PDB file of N, CA and C and ligand atoms in Angstrom:
ATOM      1  N   MET A  30     111.504  57.783  97.624  1.00 62.00           N
ATOM      2  CA  MET A  30     111.548  59.073  98.635  1.00 62.00           C
ATOM      3  C   MET A  30     109.553  59.110  99.559  1.00 62.00           C
ATOM      4  N   GLN A  31     109.755  58.444 100.037  1.00 69.00           N
ATOM      5  CA  GLN A  31     108.381  58.781 100.763  1.00 69.00           C
ATOM      6  C   GLN A  31     108.701  58.924 102.457  1.00 69.00           C
ATOM      7  N   LYS A  32     108.846  60.318 102.170  1.00 74.00           N
ATOM      8  CA  LYS A  32     108.899  61.433 104.020  1.00 74.00           C
ATOM      9  C   LYS A  32     107.689  61.815 104.188  1.00 74.00           C
ATOM     10  N   LYS A  33     107.362  61.460 105.342  1.00 86.00           N
ATOM     11  CA  LYS A  33     105.991  62.895 105.861  1.00 86.00           C
ATOM     12  C   LYS A  33     106.116  63.897 105.423  1.00 86.00           C
ATOM     13  N   VAL A  34     105.783  64.525 104.434  1.00 88.00           N
ATOM     14  CA  VAL A  34     106.226  65.727 104.748  1.00 88.00           C
ATOM     15  C   VAL A  34     104.797  66.622 104.772  1.00 88.00           C
ATOM     16  N   PRO A  35     104.279  68.277 105.858  1.00 92.00           N
ATOM     17  CA  PRO A  35     103.303  69.215 105.579  1.00 92.00           C
ATOM     18  C   PRO A  35     103.421  69.359 104.177  1.00 92.00           C
ATOM     19  N   MET A  36     101.983  69.408 104.172  1.00 96.00           N
ATOM     20  CA  MET A  36     101.671  70.059 103.230  1.00 96.00           C
ATOM     21  C   MET A  36     100.806  71.107 102.779  1.00 96.00           C
ATOM     22  N   ARG A  37     100.900  72.107 102.299  1.00 96.00           N
ATOM     23  CA  ARG A  37     100.310  73.643 102.722  1.00 96.00           C
ATOM     24  C   ARG A  37     100.204  73.944 100.795  1.00 96.00           C
ATOM     25  N   MET A  38      99.710  74.599 100.534  1.00 97.00           N
ATOM     26  CA  MET A  38      98.670  75.309  99.031  1.00 97.00           C
ATOM     27  C   MET A  38      99.454  76.347  98.961  1.00 97.00           C
ATOM     28  N   CYS A  39     100.066  76.676  98.198  1.00 97.00           N
ATOM     29  CA  CYS A  39     100.090  77.759  97.503  1.00 97.00           C
ATOM     30  C   CYS A  39      99.274  78.685  97.378  1.00 97.00           C
ATOM     31  N   VAL A  40      98.903  80.052  97.121  1.00 97.00           N
ATOM     32  CA  VAL A  40      98.055  81.236  97.277  1.00 97.00           C
ATOM     33  C   VAL A  40      97.883  81.149  96.067  1.00 97.00           C
ATOM     34  N   GLY A  41      99.160  81.656  94.904  1.00 96.00           N
ATOM     35  CA  GLY A  41      99.232  82.251  94.280  1.00 96.00           C
ATOM     36  C   GLY A  41      98.595  80.610  93.234  1.00 96.00           C
ATOM     37  N   CYS A  42      99.561  79.829  92.540  1.00 97.00           N
ATOM     38  CA  CYS A  42      99.337  78.687  92.103  1.00 97.00           C
ATOM     39  C   CYS A  42      97.807  77.443  92.008  1.00 97.00           C
ATOM     40  N   ARG A  43      97.664  77.813  94.070  1.00 96.00           N
ATOM     41  CA  ARG A  43      96.958  76.880  93.892  1.00 96.00           C
ATOM     42  C   ARG A  43      97.377  74.790  94.024  1.00 96.00           C
ATOM     43  N   GLU A  44      98.882  75.198  94.145  1.00 97.00           N
ATOM     44  CA  GLU A  44      99.401  73.407  94.006  1.00 97.00           C
ATOM     45  C   GLU A  44      99.277  73.478  95.724  1.00 97.00           C
ATOM     46  N   MET A  45      99.622  72.033  95.797  1.00 97.00           N
ATOM     47  CA  MET A  45     100.339  71.878  96.918  1.00 97.00           C
ATOM     48  C   MET A  45     101.186  71.677  97.111  1.00 97.00           C
ATOM     49  N   LYS A  46     102.738  72.173  97.950  1.00 96.00           N
ATOM     50  CA  LYS A  46     104.035  72.039  97.600  1.00 96.00           C
ATOM     51  C   LYS A  46     104.443  71.491  99.147  1.00 96.00           C
ATOM     52  N   PRO A  47     105.764  71.181  99.760  1.00 95.00           N
ATOM     53  CA  PRO A  47     106.062  70.953 100.420  1.00 95.00           C
ATOM     54  C   PRO A  47     105.892  72.009 101.138  1.00 95.00           C
ATOM     55  N   LYS A  48     105.117  72.274 103.024  1.00 92.00           N
ATOM     56  CA  LYS A  48     105.712  73.559 103.755  1.00 92.00           C
ATOM     57  C   LYS A  48     107.174  74.088 103.461  1.00 92.00           C
ATOM     58  N   ARG A  49     108.076  73.392 103.972  1.00 88.00           N
ATOM     59  CA  ARG A  49     109.327  74.072 103.756  1.00 88.00           C
ATOM     60  C   ARG A  49     109.573  74.959 102.579  1.00 88.00           C
ATOM     61  N   GLU A  50     108.941  74.155 101.805  1.00 91.00           N
ATOM     62  CA  GLU A  50     109.196  75.297 100.480  1.00 91.00           C
ATOM     63  C   GLU A  50     108.214  76.494  99.947  1.00 91.00           C
ATOM     64  N   LEU A  51     107.614  76.606 101.037  1.00 93.00           N
ATOM     65  CA  LEU A  51     106.761  77.536 100.910  1.00 93.00           C
ATOM     66  C   LEU A  51     107.351  78.614 101.818  1.00 93.00           C
ATOM     67  N   VAL A  52     106.994  79.895 101.002  1.00 93.00           N
ATOM     68  CA  VAL A  52     107.264  81.220 102.122  1.00 93.00           C
ATOM     69  C   VAL A  52     105.310  81.360 102.742  1.00 93.00           C
ATOM     70  N   ARG A  53     105.602  82.105 104.797  1.00 95.00           N
ATOM     71  CA  ARG A  53     104.480  81.925 105.252  1.00 95.00           C
ATOM     72  C   ARG A  53     104.535  83.939 105.210  1.00 95.00           C
ATOM     73  N   VAL A  54     103.083  83.859 105.626  1.00 95.00           N
ATOM     74  CA  VAL A  54     102.988  84.521 105.895  1.00 95.00           C
ATOM     75  C   VAL A  54     102.418  85.383 106.701  1.00 95.00           C
ATOM     76  N   ALA A  55     101.651  85.431 108.001  1.00 95.00           N
ATOM     77  CA  ALA A  55     101.151  85.312 108.423  1.00 95.00           C
ATOM     78  C   ALA A  55     100.493  86.425 109.718  1.00 95.00           C
ATOM     79  N   ALA A  56      99.873  86.319 109.965  1.00 93.00           N
ATOM     80  CA  ALA A  56      98.194  87.336 110.509  1.00 93.00           C
ATOM     81  C   ALA A  56      98.322  86.994 111.565  1.00 93.00           C
ATOM     82  N   ASN A  57      99.081  88.312 112.608  1.00 88.00           N
ATOM     83  CA  ASN A  57      98.908  87.923 114.634  1.00 88.00           C
ATOM     84  C   ASN A  57      97.608  88.203 114.474  1.00 88.00           C
ATOM     85  N   SER A  58      96.821  88.451 115.858  1.00 85.00           N
ATOM     86  CA  SER A  58      96.346  88.333 116.992  1.00 85.00           C
ATOM     87  C   SER A  58      95.592  90.127 117.106  1.00 85.00           C
ATOM     88  N   ALA A  59      97.162  90.483 116.451  1.00 88.00           N
ATOM     89  CA  ALA A  59      96.661  92.189 116.142  1.00 88.00           C
ATOM     90  C   ALA A  59      96.002  92.778 115.000  1.00 88.00           C
ATOM     91  N   GLY A  60      96.311  91.291 114.480  1.00 86.00           N
ATOM     92  CA  GLY A  60      95.819  91.741 113.045  1.00 86.00           C
ATOM     93  C   GLY A  60      97.058  91.836 111.617  1.00 86.00           C
ATOM     94  N   GLU A  61      97.954  91.912 112.087  1.00 91.00           N
ATOM     95  CA  GLU A  61      99.314  92.825 111.036  1.00 91.00           C
ATOM     96  C   GLU A  61      99.907  91.384 110.759  1.00 91.00           C
ATOM     97  N   VAL A  62      99.766  91.477 109.394  1.00 94.00           N
ATOM     98  CA  VAL A  62     100.491  91.046 108.724  1.00 94.00           C
ATOM     99  C   VAL A  62     102.018  90.699 108.477  1.00 94.00           C
ATOM    100  N   ALA A  63     103.180  89.900 108.133  1.00 93.00           N
ATOM    101  CA  ALA A  63     104.215  90.417 108.186  1.00 93.00           C
ATOM    102  C   ALA A  63     104.525  88.727 107.773  1.00 93.00           C
ATOM    103  N   VAL A  64     106.243  88.897 106.585  1.00 93.00           N
ATOM    104  CA  VAL A  64     106.596  87.108 107.124  1.00 93.00           C
ATOM    105  C   VAL A  64     106.665  86.597 108.300  1.00 93.00           C
ATOM    106  N   ASP A  65     106.629  85.165 107.693  1.00 92.00           N
ATOM    107  CA  ASP A  65     107.099  84.812 108.340  1.00 92.00           C
ATOM    108  C   ASP A  65     107.889  83.060 108.226  1.00 92.00           C
ATOM    109  N   PRO A  66     109.962  84.159 108.674  1.00 86.00           N
ATOM    110  CA  PRO A  66     110.616  82.896 108.270  1.00 86.00           C
ATOM    111  C   PRO A  66     111.375  81.938 108.071  1.00 86.00           C
ATOM    112  N   THR A  67     110.278  81.941 109.954  1.00 88.00           N
ATOM    113  CA  THR A  67     110.251  80.229 110.743  1.00 88.00           C
ATOM    114  C   THR A  67     108.862  79.789 110.372  1.00 88.00           C
ATOM    115  N   GLY A  68     108.487  80.403 109.892  1.00 89.00           N
ATOM    116  CA  GLY A  68     107.422  79.421 109.254  1.00 89.00           C
ATOM    117  C   GLY A  68     106.517  79.100 110.563  1.00 89.00           C
ATOM    118  N   LYS A  69     106.318  80.134 111.946  1.00 90.00           N
ATOM    119  CA  LYS A  69     105.667  79.171 113.447  1.00 90.00           C
ATOM    120  C   LYS A  69     105.083  80.306 113.776  1.00 90.00           C
ATOM    121  N   ALA A  70     105.167  81.433 113.302  1.00 90.00           N
ATOM    122  CA  ALA A  70     104.676  82.255 114.064  1.00 90.00           C
ATOM    123  C   ALA A  70     103.227  82.316 114.146  1.00 90.00           C
ATOM    124  N   PRO A  71     102.508  82.339 115.350  1.00 90.00           N
ATOM    125  CA  PRO A  71     101.544  82.046 115.883  1.00 90.00           C
ATOM    126  C   PRO A  71      99.967  82.917 114.802  1.00 90.00           C
ATOM    127  N   GLY A  72      99.026  82.614 114.902  1.00 90.00           N
ATOM    128  CA  GLY A  72      98.503  83.169 113.897  1.00 90.00           C
ATOM    129  C   GLY A  72      97.658  82.717 112.491  1.00 90.00           C
ATOM    130  N   ARG A  73      96.965  82.928 111.818  1.00 92.00           N
ATOM    131  CA  ARG A  73      96.821  82.422 110.155  1.00 92.00           C
ATOM    132  C   ARG A  73      97.760  82.818 109.877  1.00 92.00           C
ATOM    133  N   GLY A  74      97.935  81.529 108.699  1.00 94.00           N
ATOM    134  CA  GLY A  74      98.848  81.902 107.243  1.00 94.00           C
ATOM    135  C   GLY A  74      98.509  81.191 106.382  1.00 94.00           C
ATOM    136  N   ALA A  75      99.550  81.425 105.652  1.00 96.00           N
ATOM    137  CA  ALA A  75      99.154  81.671 104.286  1.00 96.00           C
ATOM    138  C   ALA A  75     100.528  81.347 103.755  1.00 96.00           C
ATOM    139  N   TYR A  76     100.840  80.934 102.762  1.00 96.00           N
ATOM    140  CA  TYR A  76     101.862  80.234 101.524  1.00 96.00           C
ATOM    141  C   TYR A  76     102.147  80.540 100.547  1.00 96.00           C
ATOM    142  N   ILE A  77     103.004  80.654 100.191  1.00 95.00           N
ATOM    143  CA  ILE A  77     102.930  81.306  98.960  1.00 95.00           C
ATOM    144  C   ILE A  77     105.244  80.709  98.025  1.00 95.00           C
ATOM    145  N   CYS A  78     104.751  79.342  97.323  1.00 94.00           N
ATOM    146  CA  CYS A  78     106.116  79.513  96.729  1.00 94.00           C
ATOM    147  C   CYS A  78     106.192  80.846  96.884  1.00 94.00           C
ATOM    148  N   ARG A  79     108.506  80.005  96.520  1.00 91.00           N
ATOM    149  CA  ARG A  79     109.549  81.189  95.959  1.00 91.00           C
ATOM    150  C   ARG A  79     109.573  81.007  94.958  1.00 91.00           C
ATOM    151  N   SER A  80     108.825  81.873  94.871  1.00 92.00           N
ATOM    152  CA  SER A  80     108.511  82.892  93.259  1.00 92.00           C
ATOM    153  C   SER A  80     108.153  83.727  92.911  1.00 92.00           C
ATOM    154  N   ALA A  81     108.765  84.186  92.225  1.00 92.00           N
ATOM    155  CA  ALA A  81     108.561  85.659  91.445  1.00 92.00           C
ATOM    156  C   ALA A  81     106.917  85.467  91.599  1.00 92.00           C
ATOM    157  N   GLU A  82     106.540  84.443  90.289  1.00 94.00           N
ATOM    158  CA  GLU A  82     105.349  84.254  89.023  1.00 94.00           C
ATOM    159  C   GLU A  82     104.868  84.480  90.435  1.00 94.00           C
ATOM    160  N   CYS A  83     104.191  83.521  91.642  1.00 95.00           N
ATOM    161  CA  CYS A  83     103.088  83.082  92.311  1.00 95.00           C
ATOM    162  C   CYS A  83     102.735  84.890  93.482  1.00 95.00           C
ATOM    163  N   LEU A  84     103.706  85.213  93.599  1.00 95.00           N
ATOM    164  CA  LEU A  84     104.133  86.181  94.098  1.00 95.00           C
ATOM    165  C   LEU A  84     103.070  87.649  92.809  1.00 95.00           C
ATOM    166  N   LYS A  85     103.557  87.659  91.966  1.00 95.00           N
ATOM    167  CA  LYS A  85     103.231  87.969  91.268  1.00 95.00           C
ATOM    168  C   LYS A  85     101.550  87.316  91.428  1.00 95.00           C
ATOM    169  N   ARG A  86     100.524  86.070  90.757  1.00 96.00           N
ATOM    170  CA  ARG A  86      99.577  85.967  91.312  1.00 96.00           C
ATOM    171  C   ARG A  86      98.416  86.310  91.909  1.00 96.00           C
ATOM    172  N   ALA A  87      99.501  86.108  93.289  1.00 95.00           N
ATOM    173  CA  ALA A  87      99.211  85.837  94.585  1.00 95.00           C
ATOM    174  C   ALA A  87      98.217  87.755  94.307  1.00 95.00           C
ATOM    175  N   VAL A  88      99.262  88.476  94.495  1.00 94.00           N
ATOM    176  CA  VAL A  88      98.600  90.144  94.018  1.00 94.00           C
ATOM    177  C   VAL A  88      97.941  90.477  92.961  1.00 94.00           C
ATOM    178  N   LYS A  89      97.825  89.726  92.109  1.00 95.00           N
ATOM    179  CA  LYS A  89      96.999  90.062  91.120  1.00 95.00           C
ATOM    180  C   LYS A  89      95.601  89.670  91.862  1.00 95.00           C
ATOM    181  N   SER A  90      95.516  88.630  92.196  1.00 96.00           N
ATOM    182  CA  SER A  90      93.852  87.949  92.249  1.00 96.00           C
ATOM    183  C   SER A  90      93.926  87.862  93.823  1.00 96.00           C
ATOM    184  N   ARG A  91      94.363  88.685  95.111  1.00 96.00           N
ATOM    185  CA  ARG A  91      94.106  89.412  95.683  1.00 96.00           C
ATOM    186  C   ARG A  91      94.130  88.223  96.954  1.00 96.00           C
ATOM    187  N   ALA A  92      94.626  86.954  96.580  1.00 96.00           N
ATOM    188  CA  ALA A  92      94.506  85.340  97.359  1.00 96.00           C
ATOM    189  C   ALA A  92      94.756  85.972  98.729  1.00 96.00           C
ATOM    190  N   LEU A  93      96.646  86.721  98.763  1.00 95.00           N
ATOM    191  CA  LEU A  93      96.811  86.786 100.179  1.00 95.00           C
ATOM    192  C   LEU A  93      96.029  86.877 101.329  1.00 95.00           C
ATOM    193  N   GLU A  94      94.977  88.429 100.693  1.00 95.00           N
ATOM    194  CA  GLU A  94      94.021  88.667 101.433  1.00 95.00           C
ATOM    195  C   GLU A  94      93.003  88.099 101.767  1.00 95.00           C
ATOM    196  N   ARG A  95      92.757  87.447 100.346  1.00 95.00           N
ATOM    197  CA  ARG A  95      92.173  86.067 101.086  1.00 95.00           C
ATOM    198  C   ARG A  95      91.880  85.626 102.243  1.00 95.00           C
ATOM    199  N   ALA A  96      92.614  85.046 101.775  1.00 95.00           N
ATOM    200  CA  ALA A  96      93.520  83.357 103.052  1.00 95.00           C
ATOM    201  C   ALA A  96      93.430  84.000 104.075  1.00 95.00           C
ATOM    202  N   LEU A  97      93.625  85.743 104.417  1.00 95.00           N
ATOM    203  CA  LEU A  97      93.987  85.808 105.767  1.00 95.00           C
ATOM    204  C   LEU A  97      92.839  87.457 106.265  1.00 95.00           C
ATOM    205  N   THR A  98      91.806  87.002 105.465  1.00 94.00           N
ATOM    206  CA  THR A  98      91.833  88.341 105.357  1.00 94.00           C
ATOM    207  C   THR A  98      91.783  89.477 106.262  1.00 94.00           C
ATOM    208  N   LYS A  99      92.587  90.211 105.710  1.00 92.00           N
ATOM    209  CA  LYS A  99      93.184  91.626 106.565  1.00 92.00           C
ATOM    210  C   LYS A  99      93.830  91.909 105.178  1.00 92.00           C
ATOM    211  N   SER A 100      93.618  93.042 105.133  1.00 91.00           N
ATOM    212  CA  SER A 100      94.400  94.048 104.689  1.00 91.00           C
ATOM    213  C   SER A 100      95.926  94.040 104.635  1.00 91.00           C
ATOM    214  N   ILE A 101      96.015  93.827 103.343  1.00 92.00           N
ATOM    215  CA  ILE A 101      97.937  93.505 103.199  1.00 92.00           C
ATOM    216  C   ILE A 101      98.501  94.617 103.187  1.00 92.00           C
ATOM    217  N   ASP A 102      99.249  95.501 104.227  1.00 90.00           N
ATOM    218  CA  ASP A 102     100.396  96.465 103.412  1.00 90.00           C
ATOM    219  C   ASP A 102     101.138  96.717 102.089  1.00 90.00           C
ATOM    220  N   LYS A 103     101.515  97.291 101.804  1.00 92.00           N
ATOM    221  CA  LYS A 103     102.394  97.298 101.077  1.00 92.00           C
ATOM    222  C   LYS A 103     104.119  97.238 100.609  1.00 92.00           C
ATOM    223  N   ALA A 104     104.227  96.566 102.244  1.00 93.00           N
ATOM    224  CA  ALA A 104     105.811  96.718 103.264  1.00 93.00           C
ATOM    225  C   ALA A 104     105.745  95.477 102.784  1.00 93.00           C
ATOM    226  N   VAL A 105     104.791  94.388 103.609  1.00 93.00           N
ATOM    227  CA  VAL A 105     104.483  93.222 103.959  1.00 93.00           C
ATOM    228  C   VAL A 105     105.147  92.501 101.792  1.00 93.00           C
ATOM    229  N   PHE A 106     103.511  92.935 100.866  1.00 93.00           N
ATOM    230  CA  PHE A 106     104.027  92.607  99.731  1.00 93.00           C
ATOM    231  C   PHE A 106     106.260  92.747  99.552  1.00 93.00           C
ATOM    232  N   ASP A 107     106.171  93.912  99.326  1.00 93.00           N
ATOM    233  CA  ASP A 107     107.957  94.483  99.077  1.00 93.00           C
ATOM    234  C   ASP A 107     108.816  93.298  99.934  1.00 93.00           C
ATOM    235  N   ALA A 108     108.080  93.528 101.691  1.00 91.00           N
ATOM    236  CA  ALA A 108     109.242  91.207 102.058  1.00 91.00           C
ATOM    237  C   ALA A 108     109.193  91.087 101.585  1.00 91.00           C
ATOM    238  N   LEU A 109     107.621  90.583 101.054  1.00 91.00           N
ATOM    239  CA  LEU A 109     107.714  89.227 100.290  1.00 91.00           C
ATOM    240  C   LEU A 109     108.166  88.947  99.197  1.00 91.00           C
ATOM    241  N   GLU A 110     108.631  90.310  98.513  1.00 90.00           N
ATOM    242  CA  GLU A 110     109.620  90.273  96.560  1.00 90.00           C
ATOM    243  C   GLU A 110     111.231  89.605  97.779  1.00 90.00           C
ATOM    244  N   LYS A 111     111.413  90.429  98.436  1.00 88.00           N
ATOM    245  CA  LYS A 111     112.289  90.237  98.937  1.00 88.00           C
ATOM    246  C   LYS A 111     112.778  88.250  99.045  1.00 88.00           C
ATOM    247  N   SER A 112     112.443  88.610  99.833  1.00 81.00           N
ATOM    248  CA  SER A 112     112.147  87.081 100.279  1.00 81.00           C
ATOM    249  C   SER A 112     111.776  85.517  99.042  1.00 81.00           C
ATOM    250  N   VAL A 113     111.269  86.246  98.272  1.00 82.00           N
ATOM    251  CA  VAL A 113     111.174  85.225  97.132  1.00 82.00           C
ATOM    252  C   VAL A 113     112.280  85.603  96.131  1.00 82.00           C
ATOM    253  N   SER A 114     112.569  86.637  96.327  1.00 77.00           N
ATOM    254  CA  SER A 114     113.845  86.523  95.374  1.00 77.00           C
ATOM    255  C   SER A 114     115.030  86.014  95.464  1.00 77.00           C
ATOM    256  N   GLU A 115     115.276  86.113  96.928  1.00 70.00           N
ATOM    257  CA  GLU A 115     116.616  85.838  97.427  1.00 70.00           C
ATOM    258  C   GLU A 115     116.703  84.382  97.917  1.00 70.00           C
ATOM    259  N   LEU A 116     115.914  83.090  97.678  1.00 57.00           N
ATOM    260  CA  LEU A 116     115.460  82.298  97.805  1.00 57.00           C
ATOM    261  C   LEU A 116     114.749  81.306  96.356  1.00 57.00           C
ATOM    262  N   ASP A 117     114.322  82.052  95.325  1.00 53.00           N
ATOM    263  CA  ASP A 117     114.241  81.540  94.364  1.00 53.00           C
ATOM    264  C   ASP A 117     115.811  80.950  93.438  1.00 53.00           C
ATOM    265  N   LYS A 118     116.276  80.108  94.177  1.00 55.00           N
ATOM    266  CA  LYS A 118     117.132  79.658  93.851  1.00 55.00           C
ATOM    267  C   LYS A 118     117.543  78.127  92.275  1.00 55.00           C
ATOM    268  N   GLN A 119     115.708  77.390  92.634  1.00 52.00           N
ATOM    269  CA  GLN A 119     115.966  76.462  92.304  1.00 52.00           C
ATOM    270  C   GLN A 119     114.297  76.736  91.247  1.00 52.00           C
ATOM    271  N   ASP A 120     114.495  77.136  90.268  1.00 53.00           N
ATOM    272  CA  ASP A 120     113.468  77.503  89.042  1.00 53.00           C
ATOM    273  C   ASP A 120     113.324  76.422  88.873  1.00 53.00           C
ATOM    274  N   GLY A 121     112.743  75.406  89.160  1.00 51.00           N
ATOM    275  CA  GLY A 121     112.358  74.724  88.558  1.00 51.00           C
ATOM    276  C   GLY A 121     111.050  74.628  88.517  1.00 51.00           C
ATOM    277  N   GLU A 122     110.047  75.305  88.504  1.00 51.00           N
ATOM    278  CA  GLU A 122     108.290  75.611  88.762  1.00 51.00           C
ATOM    279  C   GLU A 122     108.561  75.398  86.821  1.00 51.00           C
ATOM    280  N   ALA A 123     107.725  74.732  85.997  1.00 47.00           N
ATOM    281  CA  ALA A 123     107.416  74.494  84.347  1.00 47.00           C
ATOM    282  C   ALA A 123     106.081  74.367  85.332  1.00 47.00           C
ATOM    283  N   LEU A 124     105.196  74.765  84.386  1.00 46.00           N
ATOM    284  CA  LEU A 124     104.581  75.688  83.813  1.00 46.00           C
ATOM    285  C   LEU A 124     103.608  75.052  82.833  1.00 46.00           C
TER     286      LEU A 124
HETATM  287 ZN1  LIG B 269     102.344  79.194  93.485  1.00 83.21          ZN
END
């Protein structure tokens, strides 16, 4: 299976993953940070696995804040947590 898949790095585990397996968090030009379910919102983006584990790590290490160089509202993490738990169907993360 050698398809050309865009790869992005998860801010939680720092592994490169196909973009579509990740959730994008984007900061728009107004500096507002939000979960970007389409993956197409303009602005700076950071990616995270659809894994509660990676989200936890990213929160702990403030990796998202650093990646976006913005402070991030708790509401964003709540939304992320929701999309992660909804989407976390293949829990194939072997660590
Ligand atoms: Zn990850």
